[in-house]
Amino acid sequence: MVDHLLIFIAFAFLLAGFVKGTLGLGLPTVAMGLLATTMGPGQAIAIVIVPAVVTNIWQTFVGPYLRDIIKRLWPLMLGTVVGIWINAGLLTGPYAAYGTVVLGALLVIYAIVGLSRFNFKVRRRDEKWVGGIVGVITGLISAATGVQVIPSMPFMQAIGMEKDELVQALGVFFTTATVALAFNLTASGLLTAATALPGAVAMVASFTGMFIGQAVRTRMQPDVFRRWFLISMILLGIYLAGSALLKIHG
């Protein structure tokens, strides 16, 4: 791992941590999107996984809603674990090259959904079975791309969680999903001692970015920052998908 790549990893996670500190989410999404410009999704996920787990564990226990979150979201989390298990090995299989294309498309979808303020509601009595289906789909996508926001994020908004509970719920859900993904990476031989140094750099940069983001959150307009963040995700997603397709068919 050459020095300039470590510097790029530090920059990517500093920015990703800043976004998470400001908005409460986005670390794996931003980090995966940036790292995928210089490496394959498998290698990128192996670097992202440890900082994602640690920062989400921290977010999981900041708040009083843990019991209610587990009661409401266990089908979503179980379905996600099942989906990740079903798609195990996709990152190293014959279709691994298409992972960057899917990642780019997901970044665009995620950003468009966020910008459109698209809202739908799931009734309380339907939460369990809808959550299970959403979980399996999220898991299948996560196993291929390392990104877990589609369609889990819109679902958690649709069941009517309050802002503070939603932030904690994101921590609980992403912790479960990233731990399940870590087992996939270990079994596939992607999570090895070679990722230790990049992972350590990523961890330090992530927490530095988070603390900076939290410090400036009260001094900036979150809606303006969120809008430009989502626009940049669209541009990054288009670039990733387009460049990957050119490599595949070039």
PDB file of C-alpha atoms in Angstrom:
ATOM      1  CA  MET A   1       0.000   0.000   0.000  1.00  0.00           C
ATOM      2  CA  VAL A   2       1.820   3.114  -1.238  1.00  0.00           C
ATOM      3  CA  ASP A   3       1.798   6.372   0.687  1.00  0.00           C
ATOM      4  CA  HIS A   4      -0.307   8.369  -1.764  1.00  0.00           C
ATOM      5  CA  LEU A   5      -3.076   5.743  -1.529  1.00  0.00           C
ATOM      6  CA  LEU A   6      -3.037   5.958   2.273  1.00  0.00           C
ATOM      7  CA  ILE A   7      -3.347   9.736   1.966  1.00  0.00           C
ATOM      8  CA  PHE A   8      -6.341   9.304  -0.338  1.00  0.00           C
ATOM      9  CA  ILE A   9      -7.914   6.826   2.126  1.00  0.00           C
ATOM     10  CA  ALA A  10      -7.428   9.347   4.948  1.00  0.00           C
ATOM     11  CA  PHE A  11      -9.061  12.086   2.857  1.00  0.00           C
ATOM     12  CA  ALA A  12     -11.998   9.837   1.884  1.00  0.00           C
ATOM     13  CA  PHE A  13     -12.743   8.868   5.479  1.00  0.00           C
ATOM     14  CA  LEU A  14     -12.205  12.378   6.812  1.00  0.00           C
ATOM     15  CA  LEU A  15     -14.895  13.567   4.393  1.00  0.00           C
ATOM     16  CA  ALA A  16     -17.131  10.555   5.084  1.00  0.00           C
ATOM     17  CA  GLY A  17     -16.795  11.077   8.844  1.00  0.00           C
ATOM     18  CA  PHE A  18     -17.597  14.781   8.433  1.00  0.00           C
ATOM     19  CA  VAL A  19     -20.805  13.891   6.567  1.00  0.00           C
ATOM     20  CA  LYS A  20     -21.781  11.382   9.274  1.00  0.00           C
ATOM     21  CA  GLY A  21     -21.052  13.890  12.038  1.00  0.00           C
ATOM     22  CA  THR A  22     -23.172  16.505  10.286  1.00  0.00           C
ATOM     23  CA  LEU A  23     -26.091  14.396   9.036  1.00  0.00           C
ATOM     24  CA  GLY A  24     -25.955  11.303  11.284  1.00  0.00           C
ATOM     25  CA  LEU A  25     -25.372   8.887   8.394  1.00  0.00           C
ATOM     26  CA  GLY A  26     -23.451   8.423   5.168  1.00  0.00           C
ATOM     27  CA  LEU A  27     -20.023   7.138   6.238  1.00  0.00           C
ATOM     28  CA  PRO A  28     -20.013   3.826   4.297  1.00  0.00           C
ATOM     29  CA  THR A  29     -21.867   5.384   1.356  1.00  0.00           C
ATOM     30  CA  VAL A  30     -19.436   8.276   0.897  1.00  0.00           C
ATOM     31  CA  ALA A  31     -16.333   6.204   1.666  1.00  0.00           C
ATOM     32  CA  MET A  32     -17.337   3.397  -0.726  1.00  0.00           C
ATOM     33  CA  GLY A  33     -18.128   5.877  -3.470  1.00  0.00           C
ATOM     34  CA  LEU A  34     -14.762   7.628  -3.186  1.00  0.00           C
ATOM     35  CA  LEU A  35     -12.636   4.491  -2.720  1.00  0.00           C
ATOM     36  CA  ALA A  36     -14.291   2.816  -5.704  1.00  0.00           C
ATOM     37  CA  THR A  37     -12.660   5.425  -7.951  1.00  0.00           C
ATOM     38  CA  THR A  38      -9.244   3.840  -7.249  1.00  0.00           C
ATOM     39  CA  MET A  39      -9.971   0.197  -6.309  1.00  0.00           C
ATOM     40  CA  GLY A  40     -12.521  -2.589  -6.672  1.00  0.00           C
ATOM     41  CA  PRO A  41     -15.588  -2.761  -4.402  1.00  0.00           C
ATOM     42  CA  GLY A  42     -14.208  -5.828  -2.596  1.00  0.00           C
ATOM     43  CA  GLN A  43     -10.997  -4.086  -1.516  1.00  0.00           C
ATOM     44  CA  ALA A  44     -12.934  -0.901  -0.667  1.00  0.00           C
ATOM     45  CA  ILE A  45     -15.424  -2.757   1.562  1.00  0.00           C
ATOM     46  CA  ALA A  46     -12.566  -4.480   3.402  1.00  0.00           C
ATOM     47  CA  ILE A  47     -11.224  -1.034   4.371  1.00  0.00           C
ATOM     48  CA  VAL A  48     -14.640   0.473   5.141  1.00  0.00           C
ATOM     49  CA  ILE A  49     -15.964  -2.353   7.305  1.00  0.00           C
ATOM     50  CA  VAL A  50     -14.130  -1.760  10.610  1.00  0.00           C
ATOM     51  CA  PRO A  51     -14.671   2.042  10.825  1.00  0.00           C
ATOM     52  CA  ALA A  52     -18.317   1.468   9.833  1.00  0.00           C
ATOM     53  CA  VAL A  53     -18.867  -1.110  12.589  1.00  0.00           C
ATOM     54  CA  VAL A  54     -17.175   0.969  15.308  1.00  0.00           C
ATOM     55  CA  THR A  55     -18.900   4.271  14.462  1.00  0.00           C
ATOM     56  CA  ASN A  56     -22.291   2.550  14.202  1.00  0.00           C
ATOM     57  CA  ILE A  57     -21.842   0.766  17.547  1.00  0.00           C
ATOM     58  CA  TRP A  58     -21.175   4.186  19.081  1.00  0.00           C
ATOM     59  CA  GLN A  59     -24.362   5.528  17.438  1.00  0.00           C
ATOM     60  CA  THR A  60     -26.358   2.457  18.566  1.00  0.00           C
ATOM     61  CA  PHE A  61     -26.048   3.219  22.273  1.00  0.00           C
ATOM     62  CA  VAL A  62     -26.535   6.996  22.086  1.00  0.00           C
ATOM     63  CA  GLY A  63     -30.233   7.202  22.908  1.00  0.00           C
ATOM     64  CA  PRO A  64     -32.989   5.529  24.985  1.00  0.00           C
ATOM     65  CA  TYR A  65     -34.848   3.747  22.179  1.00  0.00           C
ATOM     66  CA  LEU A  66     -32.839   0.532  21.785  1.00  0.00           C
ATOM     67  CA  ARG A  67     -35.524  -1.879  23.045  1.00  0.00           C
ATOM     68  CA  ASP A  68     -38.273  -0.362  20.869  1.00  0.00           C
ATOM     69  CA  ILE A  69     -35.957  -0.320  17.835  1.00  0.00           C
ATOM     70  CA  ILE A  70     -35.132  -4.025  18.164  1.00  0.00           C
ATOM     71  CA  LYS A  71     -38.827  -4.861  18.652  1.00  0.00           C
ATOM     72  CA  ARG A  72     -39.838  -2.997  15.489  1.00  0.00           C
ATOM     73  CA  LEU A  73     -36.868  -3.668  13.227  1.00  0.00           C
ATOM     74  CA  TRP A  74     -35.880  -7.287  13.949  1.00  0.00           C
ATOM     75  CA  PRO A  75     -37.508  -8.563  10.688  1.00  0.00           C
ATOM     76  CA  LEU A  76     -35.591  -5.918   8.699  1.00  0.00           C
ATOM     77  CA  MET A  77     -32.302  -6.861  10.367  1.00  0.00           C
ATOM     78  CA  LEU A  78     -32.889 -10.614  10.065  1.00  0.00           C
ATOM     79  CA  GLY A  79     -33.856 -10.259   6.400  1.00  0.00           C
ATOM     80  CA  THR A  80     -30.716  -8.210   5.728  1.00  0.00           C
ATOM     81  CA  VAL A  81     -28.484 -10.879   7.300  1.00  0.00           C
ATOM     82  CA  VAL A  82     -30.214 -13.550   5.192  1.00  0.00           C
ATOM     83  CA  GLY A  83     -29.793 -11.476   2.015  1.00  0.00           C
ATOM     84  CA  ILE A  84     -26.091 -10.912   2.714  1.00  0.00           C
ATOM     85  CA  TRP A  85     -25.648 -14.654   3.314  1.00  0.00           C
ATOM     86  CA  ILE A  86     -27.478 -15.571   0.080  1.00  0.00           C
ATOM     87  CA  ASN A  87     -25.229 -13.299  -1.988  1.00  0.00           C
ATOM     88  CA  ALA A  88     -22.001 -14.324  -0.238  1.00  0.00           C
ATOM     89  CA  GLY A  89     -19.095 -14.567  -2.663  1.00  0.00           C
ATOM     90  CA  LEU A  90     -20.526 -12.132  -5.197  1.00  0.00           C
ATOM     91  CA  LEU A  91     -17.636  -9.700  -4.652  1.00  0.00           C
ATOM     92  CA  THR A  92     -15.111 -12.285  -5.830  1.00  0.00           C
ATOM     93  CA  GLY A  93     -17.263 -14.145  -8.352  1.00  0.00           C
ATOM     94  CA  PRO A  94     -17.503 -13.759 -12.147  1.00  0.00           C
ATOM     95  CA  TYR A  95     -19.854 -10.779 -11.814  1.00  0.00           C
ATOM     96  CA  ALA A  96     -17.656  -8.850  -9.366  1.00  0.00           C
ATOM     97  CA  ALA A  97     -16.727  -6.345 -12.088  1.00  0.00           C
ATOM     98  CA  TYR A  98     -20.325  -5.161 -12.179  1.00  0.00           C
ATOM     99  CA  GLY A  99     -20.248  -4.247  -8.475  1.00  0.00           C
ATOM    100  CA  THR A 100     -18.951  -0.738  -9.234  1.00  0.00           C
ATOM    101  CA  VAL A 101     -21.729  -0.238 -11.799  1.00  0.00           C
ATOM    102  CA  VAL A 102     -24.355  -1.225  -9.231  1.00  0.00           C
ATOM    103  CA  LEU A 103     -22.690   0.952  -6.587  1.00  0.00           C
ATOM    104  CA  GLY A 104     -22.770   3.973  -8.910  1.00  0.00           C
ATOM    105  CA  ALA A 105     -26.435   3.369  -9.745  1.00  0.00           C
ATOM    106  CA  LEU A 106     -27.305   3.044  -6.056  1.00  0.00           C
ATOM    107  CA  LEU A 107     -25.592   6.331  -5.204  1.00  0.00           C
ATOM    108  CA  VAL A 108     -27.693   8.057  -7.870  1.00  0.00           C
ATOM    109  CA  ILE A 109     -30.937   6.426  -6.645  1.00  0.00           C
ATOM    110  CA  TYR A 110     -30.126   7.224  -3.017  1.00  0.00           C
ATOM    111  CA  ALA A 111     -29.466  10.879  -3.852  1.00  0.00           C
ATOM    112  CA  ILE A 112     -32.537  11.298  -6.066  1.00  0.00           C
ATOM    113  CA  VAL A 113     -34.797   9.812  -3.374  1.00  0.00           C
ATOM    114  CA  GLY A 114     -33.256  12.189  -0.838  1.00  0.00           C
ATOM    115  CA  LEU A 115     -33.620  15.253  -3.061  1.00  0.00           C
ATOM    116  CA  SER A 116     -37.196  14.453  -4.058  1.00  0.00           C
ATOM    117  CA  ARG A 117     -38.334  14.196  -0.429  1.00  0.00           C
ATOM    118  CA  PHE A 118     -40.359  11.209  -1.610  1.00  0.00           C
ATOM    119  CA  ASN A 119     -42.562   9.987   1.226  1.00  0.00           C
ATOM    120  CA  PHE A 120     -44.686   6.905   1.708  1.00  0.00           C
ATOM    121  CA  LYS A 121     -46.115   5.318   4.833  1.00  0.00           C
ATOM    122  CA  VAL A 122     -46.121   1.748   6.095  1.00  0.00           C
ATOM    123  CA  ARG A 123     -48.889   0.921   8.544  1.00  0.00           C
ATOM    124  CA  ARG A 124     -47.848  -0.399  11.937  1.00  0.00           C
ATOM    125  CA  ARG A 125     -49.562  -3.751  11.345  1.00  0.00           C
ATOM    126  CA  ASP A 126     -47.585  -4.213   8.086  1.00  0.00           C
ATOM    127  CA  GLU A 127     -44.163  -3.288   9.492  1.00  0.00           C
ATOM    128  CA  LYS A 128     -42.992  -6.843  10.155  1.00  0.00           C
ATOM    129  CA  TRP A 129     -43.617  -8.506   6.778  1.00  0.00           C
ATOM    130  CA  VAL A 130     -42.683  -5.419   4.738  1.00  0.00           C
ATOM    131  CA  GLY A 131     -39.536  -5.033   6.836  1.00  0.00           C
ATOM    132  CA  GLY A 132     -38.529  -8.647   6.186  1.00  0.00           C
ATOM    133  CA  ILE A 133     -38.828  -8.222   2.409  1.00  0.00           C
ATOM    134  CA  VAL A 134     -36.995  -4.886   2.475  1.00  0.00           C
ATOM    135  CA  GLY A 135     -34.282  -6.507   4.584  1.00  0.00           C
ATOM    136  CA  VAL A 136     -33.630  -9.344   2.144  1.00  0.00           C
ATOM    137  CA  ILE A 137     -33.397  -6.900  -0.780  1.00  0.00           C
ATOM    138  CA  THR A 138     -31.064  -4.641   1.228  1.00  0.00           C
ATOM    139  CA  GLY A 139     -28.887  -7.635   2.110  1.00  0.00           C
ATOM    140  CA  LEU A 140     -28.609  -8.803  -1.507  1.00  0.00           C
ATOM    141  CA  ILE A 141     -27.552  -5.297  -2.566  1.00  0.00           C
ATOM    142  CA  SER A 142     -25.177  -4.865   0.385  1.00  0.00           C
ATOM    143  CA  ALA A 143     -23.344  -8.126  -0.343  1.00  0.00           C
ATOM    144  CA  ALA A 144     -22.554  -6.845  -3.845  1.00  0.00           C
ATOM    145  CA  THR A 145     -21.783  -3.201  -3.082  1.00  0.00           C
ATOM    146  CA  GLY A 146     -21.214  -2.674   0.661  1.00  0.00           C
ATOM    147  CA  VAL A 147     -23.990  -0.045   0.712  1.00  0.00           C
ATOM    148  CA  GLN A 148     -27.017  -0.653   2.942  1.00  0.00           C
ATOM    149  CA  VAL A 149     -29.145   2.488   2.532  1.00  0.00           C
ATOM    150  CA  ILE A 150     -31.400   1.213  -0.274  1.00  0.00           C
ATOM    151  CA  PRO A 151     -34.207   0.319   0.361  1.00  0.00           C
ATOM    152  CA  SER A 152     -33.745   0.168   4.156  1.00  0.00           C
ATOM    153  CA  MET A 153     -33.467   3.929   4.692  1.00  0.00           C
ATOM    154  CA  PRO A 154     -36.778   4.858   2.991  1.00  0.00           C
ATOM    155  CA  PHE A 155     -38.462   2.013   4.902  1.00  0.00           C
ATOM    156  CA  MET A 156     -37.284   3.287   8.294  1.00  0.00           C
ATOM    157  CA  GLN A 157     -38.562   6.743   7.385  1.00  0.00           C
ATOM    158  CA  ALA A 158     -41.860   5.246   6.179  1.00  0.00           C
ATOM    159  CA  ILE A 159     -42.683   3.571   9.502  1.00  0.00           C
ATOM    160  CA  GLY A 160     -42.748   6.975  11.189  1.00  0.00           C
ATOM    161  CA  MET A 161     -39.765   6.976  13.527  1.00  0.00           C
ATOM    162  CA  GLU A 162     -39.004  10.284  15.199  1.00  0.00           C
ATOM    163  CA  LYS A 163     -35.744  12.028  14.301  1.00  0.00           C
ATOM    164  CA  ASP A 164     -33.714  10.982  17.373  1.00  0.00           C
ATOM    165  CA  GLU A 165     -35.072   7.432  17.297  1.00  0.00           C
ATOM    166  CA  LEU A 166     -34.320   7.196  13.572  1.00  0.00           C
ATOM    167  CA  VAL A 167     -30.686   8.217  14.115  1.00  0.00           C
ATOM    168  CA  GLN A 168     -30.286   5.515  16.775  1.00  0.00           C
ATOM    169  CA  ALA A 169     -32.155   2.986  14.598  1.00  0.00           C
ATOM    170  CA  LEU A 170     -29.724   3.636  11.756  1.00  0.00           C
ATOM    171  CA  GLY A 171     -26.867   2.831  14.129  1.00  0.00           C
ATOM    172  CA  VAL A 172     -28.494  -0.445  15.250  1.00  0.00           C
ATOM    173  CA  PHE A 173     -29.350  -1.538  11.714  1.00  0.00           C
ATOM    174  CA  PHE A 174     -26.008  -0.624  10.132  1.00  0.00           C
ATOM    175  CA  THR A 175     -24.137  -2.356  12.970  1.00  0.00           C
ATOM    176  CA  THR A 176     -26.053  -5.591  12.304  1.00  0.00           C
ATOM    177  CA  ALA A 177     -25.571  -5.337   8.538  1.00  0.00           C
ATOM    178  CA  THR A 178     -21.855  -4.499   8.638  1.00  0.00           C
ATOM    179  CA  VAL A 179     -21.072  -7.296  11.110  1.00  0.00           C
ATOM    180  CA  ALA A 180     -22.867  -9.769   8.800  1.00  0.00           C
ATOM    181  CA  LEU A 181     -20.934  -8.351   5.854  1.00  0.00           C
ATOM    182  CA  ALA A 182     -17.659  -8.759   7.768  1.00  0.00           C
ATOM    183  CA  PHE A 183     -18.281 -12.521   7.956  1.00  0.00           C
ATOM    184  CA  ASN A 184     -18.740 -12.564   4.160  1.00  0.00           C
ATOM    185  CA  LEU A 185     -15.485 -10.682   3.638  1.00  0.00           C
ATOM    186  CA  THR A 186     -13.562 -13.002   5.962  1.00  0.00           C
ATOM    187  CA  ALA A 187     -14.933 -16.098   4.233  1.00  0.00           C
ATOM    188  CA  SER A 188     -14.038 -14.608   0.834  1.00  0.00           C
ATOM    189  CA  GLY A 189     -10.473 -13.840   1.952  1.00  0.00           C
ATOM    190  CA  LEU A 190     -10.914 -10.081   1.530  1.00  0.00           C
ATOM    191  CA  LEU A 191     -10.577  -9.144   5.215  1.00  0.00           C
ATOM    192  CA  THR A 192      -6.944  -9.944   5.984  1.00  0.00           C
ATOM    193  CA  ALA A 193      -3.944  -8.534   7.852  1.00  0.00           C
ATOM    194  CA  ALA A 194      -3.112  -6.502   4.726  1.00  0.00           C
ATOM    195  CA  THR A 195      -6.124  -4.269   5.415  1.00  0.00           C
ATOM    196  CA  ALA A 196      -4.987  -3.483   8.981  1.00  0.00           C
ATOM    197  CA  LEU A 197      -2.953  -0.344   8.186  1.00  0.00           C
ATOM    198  CA  PRO A 198      -5.485   1.176   5.761  1.00  0.00           C
ATOM    199  CA  GLY A 199      -8.223   0.291   8.282  1.00  0.00           C
ATOM    200  CA  ALA A 200      -6.365   2.054  11.107  1.00  0.00           C
ATOM    201  CA  VAL A 201      -5.874   5.166   8.963  1.00  0.00           C
ATOM    202  CA  ALA A 202      -9.562   5.047   8.027  1.00  0.00           C
ATOM    203  CA  MET A 203     -10.603   4.730  11.672  1.00  0.00           C
ATOM    204  CA  VAL A 204      -8.614   7.763  12.845  1.00  0.00           C
ATOM    205  CA  ALA A 205      -9.764   9.860   9.888  1.00  0.00           C
ATOM    206  CA  SER A 206     -13.411   8.813  10.406  1.00  0.00           C
ATOM    207  CA  PHE A 207     -13.550   9.886  14.035  1.00  0.00           C
ATOM    208  CA  THR A 208     -11.668  13.112  13.269  1.00  0.00           C
ATOM    209  CA  GLY A 209     -14.184  13.927  10.550  1.00  0.00           C
ATOM    210  CA  MET A 210     -17.125  13.023  12.807  1.00  0.00           C
ATOM    211  CA  PHE A 211     -15.972  15.337  15.599  1.00  0.00           C
ATOM    212  CA  ILE A 212     -15.428  18.179  13.120  1.00  0.00           C
ATOM    213  CA  GLY A 213     -18.864  17.548  11.592  1.00  0.00           C
ATOM    214  CA  GLN A 214     -20.556  17.550  14.991  1.00  0.00           C
ATOM    215  CA  ALA A 215     -18.747  20.763  15.946  1.00  0.00           C
ATOM    216  CA  VAL A 216     -19.865  22.673  12.841  1.00  0.00           C
ATOM    217  CA  ARG A 217     -23.386  21.188  12.694  1.00  0.00           C
ATOM    218  CA  THR A 218     -24.812  23.946  14.897  1.00  0.00           C
ATOM    219  CA  ARG A 219     -23.168  26.671  12.774  1.00  0.00           C
ATOM    220  CA  MET A 220     -24.384  25.643   9.354  1.00  0.00           C
ATOM    221  CA  GLN A 221     -27.662  25.065   7.570  1.00  0.00           C
ATOM    222  CA  PRO A 222     -28.062  21.265   7.462  1.00  0.00           C
ATOM    223  CA  ASP A 223     -30.588  21.363   4.595  1.00  0.00           C
ATOM    224  CA  VAL A 224     -28.204  23.302   2.334  1.00  0.00           C
ATOM    225  CA  PHE A 225     -25.307  20.986   3.141  1.00  0.00           C
ATOM    226  CA  ARG A 226     -27.528  17.915   2.625  1.00  0.00           C
ATOM    227  CA  ARG A 227     -28.699  19.161  -0.790  1.00  0.00           C
ATOM    228  CA  TRP A 228     -25.167  19.721  -2.117  1.00  0.00           C
ATOM    229  CA  PHE A 229     -24.021  16.440  -0.598  1.00  0.00           C
ATOM    230  CA  LEU A 230     -26.772  14.562  -2.477  1.00  0.00           C
ATOM    231  CA  ILE A 231     -25.992  16.383  -5.728  1.00  0.00           C
ATOM    232  CA  SER A 232     -22.335  15.373  -5.390  1.00  0.00           C
ATOM    233  CA  MET A 233     -23.447  11.754  -4.826  1.00  0.00           C
ATOM    234  CA  ILE A 234     -25.337  11.845  -8.130  1.00  0.00           C
ATOM    235  CA  LEU A 235     -22.256  13.079  -9.989  1.00  0.00           C
ATOM    236  CA  LEU A 236     -20.010  10.526  -8.269  1.00  0.00           C
ATOM    237  CA  GLY A 237     -22.470   7.709  -8.998  1.00  0.00           C
ATOM    238  CA  ILE A 238     -22.683   8.609 -12.687  1.00  0.00           C
ATOM    239  CA  TYR A 239     -18.892   8.732 -12.911  1.00  0.00           C
ATOM    240  CA  LEU A 240     -18.450   5.353 -11.190  1.00  0.00           C
ATOM    241  CA  ALA A 241     -21.073   3.546 -13.247  1.00  0.00           C
ATOM    242  CA  GLY A 242     -19.908   5.103 -16.518  1.00  0.00           C
ATOM    243  CA  SER A 243     -16.202   4.462 -16.010  1.00  0.00           C
ATOM    244  CA  ALA A 244     -16.855   0.875 -14.870  1.00  0.00           C
ATOM    245  CA  LEU A 245     -18.989   0.139 -17.926  1.00  0.00           C
ATOM    246  CA  LEU A 246     -16.290   1.530 -20.205  1.00  0.00           C
ATOM    247  CA  LYS A 247     -13.735  -0.806 -18.587  1.00  0.00           C
ATOM    248  CA  ILE A 248     -16.010  -3.825 -18.914  1.00  0.00           C
ATOM    249  CA  HIS A 249     -16.917  -3.223 -22.545  1.00  0.00           C
ATOM    250  CA  GLY A 250     -13.726  -1.424 -23.587  1.00  0.00           C
TER     251      GLY A 250
END
